[in-house]
PDB file of C-alpha atoms in Angstrom:
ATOM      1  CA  UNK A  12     -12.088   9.213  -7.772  1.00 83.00           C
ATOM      2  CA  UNK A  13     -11.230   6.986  -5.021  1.00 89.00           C
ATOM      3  CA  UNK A  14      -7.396   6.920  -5.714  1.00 92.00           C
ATOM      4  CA  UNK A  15      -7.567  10.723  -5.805  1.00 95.00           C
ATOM      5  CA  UNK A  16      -8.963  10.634  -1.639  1.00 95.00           C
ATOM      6  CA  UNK A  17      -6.892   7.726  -1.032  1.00 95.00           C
ATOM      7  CA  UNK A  18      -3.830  10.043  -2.061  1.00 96.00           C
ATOM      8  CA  UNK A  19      -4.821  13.078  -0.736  1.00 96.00           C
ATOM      9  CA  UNK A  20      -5.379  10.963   2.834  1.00 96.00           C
ATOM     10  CA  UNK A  21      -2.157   9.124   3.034  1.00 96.00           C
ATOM     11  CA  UNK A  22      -0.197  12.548   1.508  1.00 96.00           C
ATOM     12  CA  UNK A  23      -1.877  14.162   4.139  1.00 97.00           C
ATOM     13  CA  UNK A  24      -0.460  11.890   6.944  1.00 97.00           C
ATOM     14  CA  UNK A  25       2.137  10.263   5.230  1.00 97.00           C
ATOM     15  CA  UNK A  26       4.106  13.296   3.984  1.00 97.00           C
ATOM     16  CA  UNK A  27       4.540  15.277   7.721  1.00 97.00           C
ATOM     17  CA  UNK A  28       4.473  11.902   9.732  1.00 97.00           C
ATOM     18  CA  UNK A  29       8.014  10.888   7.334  1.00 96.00           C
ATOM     19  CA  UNK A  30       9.389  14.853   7.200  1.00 96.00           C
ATOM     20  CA  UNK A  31       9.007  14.213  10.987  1.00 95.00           C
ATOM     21  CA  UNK A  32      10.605  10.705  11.127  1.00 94.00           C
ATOM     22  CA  UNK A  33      14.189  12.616   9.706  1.00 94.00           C
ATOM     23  CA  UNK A  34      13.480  12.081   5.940  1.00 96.00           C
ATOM     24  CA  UNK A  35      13.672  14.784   3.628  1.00 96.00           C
ATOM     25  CA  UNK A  36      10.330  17.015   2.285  1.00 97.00           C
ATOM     26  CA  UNK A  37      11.707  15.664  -1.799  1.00 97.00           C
ATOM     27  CA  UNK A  38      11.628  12.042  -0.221  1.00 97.00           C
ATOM     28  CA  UNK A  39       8.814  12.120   1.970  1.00 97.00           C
ATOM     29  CA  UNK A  40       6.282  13.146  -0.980  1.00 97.00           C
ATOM     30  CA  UNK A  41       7.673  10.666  -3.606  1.00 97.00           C
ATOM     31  CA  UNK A  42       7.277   7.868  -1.262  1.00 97.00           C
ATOM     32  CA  UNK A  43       4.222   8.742   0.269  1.00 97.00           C
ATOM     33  CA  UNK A  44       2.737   9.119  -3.664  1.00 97.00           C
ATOM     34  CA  UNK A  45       4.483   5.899  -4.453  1.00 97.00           C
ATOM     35  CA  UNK A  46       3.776   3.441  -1.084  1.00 97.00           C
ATOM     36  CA  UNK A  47      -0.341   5.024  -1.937  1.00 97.00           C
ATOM     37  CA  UNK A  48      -0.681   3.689  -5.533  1.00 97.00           C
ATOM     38  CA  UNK A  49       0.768   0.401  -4.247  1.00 97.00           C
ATOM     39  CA  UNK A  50      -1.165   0.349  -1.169  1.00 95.00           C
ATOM     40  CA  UNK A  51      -4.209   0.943  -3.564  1.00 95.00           C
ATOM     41  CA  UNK A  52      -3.679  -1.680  -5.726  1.00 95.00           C
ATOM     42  CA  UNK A  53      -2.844  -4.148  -3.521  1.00 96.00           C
ATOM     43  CA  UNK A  54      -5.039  -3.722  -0.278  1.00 93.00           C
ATOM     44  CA  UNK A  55      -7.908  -1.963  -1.881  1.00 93.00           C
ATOM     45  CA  UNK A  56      -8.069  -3.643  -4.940  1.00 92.00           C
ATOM     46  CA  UNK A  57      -7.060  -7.179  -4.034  1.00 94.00           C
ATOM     47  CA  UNK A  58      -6.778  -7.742  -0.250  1.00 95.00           C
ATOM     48  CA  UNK A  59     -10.311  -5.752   0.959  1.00 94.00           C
ATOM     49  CA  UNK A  60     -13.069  -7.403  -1.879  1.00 93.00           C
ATOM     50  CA  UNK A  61     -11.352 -11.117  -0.755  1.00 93.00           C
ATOM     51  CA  UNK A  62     -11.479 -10.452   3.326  1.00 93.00           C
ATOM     52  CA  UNK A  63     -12.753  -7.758   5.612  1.00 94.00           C
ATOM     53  CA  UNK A  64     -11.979  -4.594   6.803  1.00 95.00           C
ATOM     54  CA  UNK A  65      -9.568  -5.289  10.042  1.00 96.00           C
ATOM     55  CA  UNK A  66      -7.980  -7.752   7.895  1.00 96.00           C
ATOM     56  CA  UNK A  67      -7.264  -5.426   4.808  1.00 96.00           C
ATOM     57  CA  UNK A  68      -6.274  -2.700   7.482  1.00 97.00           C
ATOM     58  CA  UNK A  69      -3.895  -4.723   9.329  1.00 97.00           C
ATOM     59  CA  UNK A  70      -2.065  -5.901   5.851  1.00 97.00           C
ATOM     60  CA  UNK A  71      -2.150  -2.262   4.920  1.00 97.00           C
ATOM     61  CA  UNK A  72      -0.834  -1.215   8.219  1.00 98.00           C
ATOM     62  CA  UNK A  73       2.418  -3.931   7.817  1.00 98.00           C
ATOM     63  CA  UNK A  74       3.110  -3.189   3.840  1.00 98.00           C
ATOM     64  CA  UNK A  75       2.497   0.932   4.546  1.00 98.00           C
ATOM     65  CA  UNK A  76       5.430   0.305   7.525  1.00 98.00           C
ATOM     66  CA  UNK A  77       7.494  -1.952   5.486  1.00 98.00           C
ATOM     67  CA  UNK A  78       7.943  -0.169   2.449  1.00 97.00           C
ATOM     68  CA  UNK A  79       8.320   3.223   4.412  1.00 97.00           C
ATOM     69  CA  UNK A  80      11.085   1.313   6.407  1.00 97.00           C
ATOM     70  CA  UNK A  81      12.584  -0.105   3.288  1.00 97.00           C
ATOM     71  CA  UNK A  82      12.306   2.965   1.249  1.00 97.00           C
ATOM     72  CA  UNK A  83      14.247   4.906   3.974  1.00 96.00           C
ATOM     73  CA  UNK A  84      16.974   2.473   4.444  1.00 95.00           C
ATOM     74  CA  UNK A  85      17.356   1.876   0.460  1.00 96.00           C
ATOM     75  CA  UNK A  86      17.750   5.638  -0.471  1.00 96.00           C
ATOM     76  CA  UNK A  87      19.533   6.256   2.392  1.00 95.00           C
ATOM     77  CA  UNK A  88      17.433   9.065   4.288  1.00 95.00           C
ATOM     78  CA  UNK A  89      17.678   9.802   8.114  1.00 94.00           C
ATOM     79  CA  UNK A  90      14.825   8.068  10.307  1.00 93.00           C
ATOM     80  CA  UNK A  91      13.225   7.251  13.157  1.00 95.00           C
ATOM     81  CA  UNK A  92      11.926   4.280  13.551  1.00 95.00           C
ATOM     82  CA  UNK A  93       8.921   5.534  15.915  1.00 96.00           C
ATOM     83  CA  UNK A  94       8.748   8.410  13.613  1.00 96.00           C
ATOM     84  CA  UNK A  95       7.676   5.623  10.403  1.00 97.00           C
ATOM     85  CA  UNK A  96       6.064   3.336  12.951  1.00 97.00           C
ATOM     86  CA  UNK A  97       3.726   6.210  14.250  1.00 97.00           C
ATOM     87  CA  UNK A  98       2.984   7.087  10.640  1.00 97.00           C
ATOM     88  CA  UNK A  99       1.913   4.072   9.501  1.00 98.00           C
ATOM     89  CA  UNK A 100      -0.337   3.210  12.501  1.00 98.00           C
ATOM     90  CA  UNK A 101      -2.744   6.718  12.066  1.00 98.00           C
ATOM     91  CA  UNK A 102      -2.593   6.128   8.299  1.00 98.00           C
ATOM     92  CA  UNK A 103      -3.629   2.509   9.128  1.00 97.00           C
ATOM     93  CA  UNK A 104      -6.535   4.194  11.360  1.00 98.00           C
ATOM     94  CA  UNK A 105      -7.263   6.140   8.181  1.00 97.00           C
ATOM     95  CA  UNK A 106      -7.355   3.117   6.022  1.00 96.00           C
ATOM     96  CA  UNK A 107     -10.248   1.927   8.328  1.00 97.00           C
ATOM     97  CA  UNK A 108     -12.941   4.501   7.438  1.00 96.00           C
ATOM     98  CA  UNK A 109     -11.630   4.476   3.965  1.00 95.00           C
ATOM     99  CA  UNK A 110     -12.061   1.006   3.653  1.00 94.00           C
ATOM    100  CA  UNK A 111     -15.930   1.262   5.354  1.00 93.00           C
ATOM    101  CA  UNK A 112     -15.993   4.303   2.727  1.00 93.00           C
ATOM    102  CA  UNK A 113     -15.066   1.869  -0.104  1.00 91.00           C
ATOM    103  CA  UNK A 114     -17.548  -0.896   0.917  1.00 89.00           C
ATOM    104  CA  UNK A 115     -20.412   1.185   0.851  1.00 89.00           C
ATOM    105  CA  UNK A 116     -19.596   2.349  -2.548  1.00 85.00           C
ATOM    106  CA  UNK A 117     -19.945  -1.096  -3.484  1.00 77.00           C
ATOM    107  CA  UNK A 118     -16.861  -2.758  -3.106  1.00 62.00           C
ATOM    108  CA  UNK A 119     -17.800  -6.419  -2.344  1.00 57.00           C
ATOM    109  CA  UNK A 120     -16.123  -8.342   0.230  1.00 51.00           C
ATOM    110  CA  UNK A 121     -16.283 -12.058   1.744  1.00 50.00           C
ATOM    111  CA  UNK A 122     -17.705 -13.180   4.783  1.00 50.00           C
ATOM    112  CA  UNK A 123     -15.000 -15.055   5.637  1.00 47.00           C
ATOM    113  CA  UNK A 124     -10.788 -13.962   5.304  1.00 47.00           C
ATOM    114  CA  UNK A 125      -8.684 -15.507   3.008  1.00 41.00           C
TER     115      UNK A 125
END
């Protein structure tokens, strides 16, 4: 269940925020379905139950940008950089109450990051 709102979320930011950047409506909804199973497994799964929530935000902020940036430049779509940038900072904002979401589901975290 919480992979289904964490994709319906991003897909809801992620896939006009990159159509708007220059990339194409195919490309926008692959990678936005793609950079949120990644971003799941990797900030939600490992990052957020080690550290806190800015911390686990701010990671997901830098890997959502990165592998928007990177997916754009390997497959060769138009972009704007303030167009991905933009993107990834309000899904980052988004990640914030879905993280508080996920720790009061019970999702554990440490006092203390790293």
């Amino acid at each position: 269940m919480n992979i289904l709102i964490k994709l319906l979320v991003n897909g809801i930011i992620g896939i006009p925020g990159l159509w708007w950047s220059g990339t194409s409506l195919t490309f926008a909804v692959l990678t936005s379905i793609v950079v949120s199973l990644i971003s799941y497994a990797v900030g939600d799964a490992i990052i957020l139950p080690r550290t806190n929530n800015t911390f686990a935000t701010t990671a997901d902020f830098i890997m959502v940008f990165a592998l928007f940036w990177i997916s754009s430049y390997v497959f060769a779509q138009p972009y704007q950089l303030s167009g991905i940038l933009l993107t990834s900072f309000v899904i980052a904002v988004a990640e914030y109450f879905y993280h508080s979401y996920l720790q009061h589901r019970g999702v554990h975290h440490s006092k203390h990051p790293g």
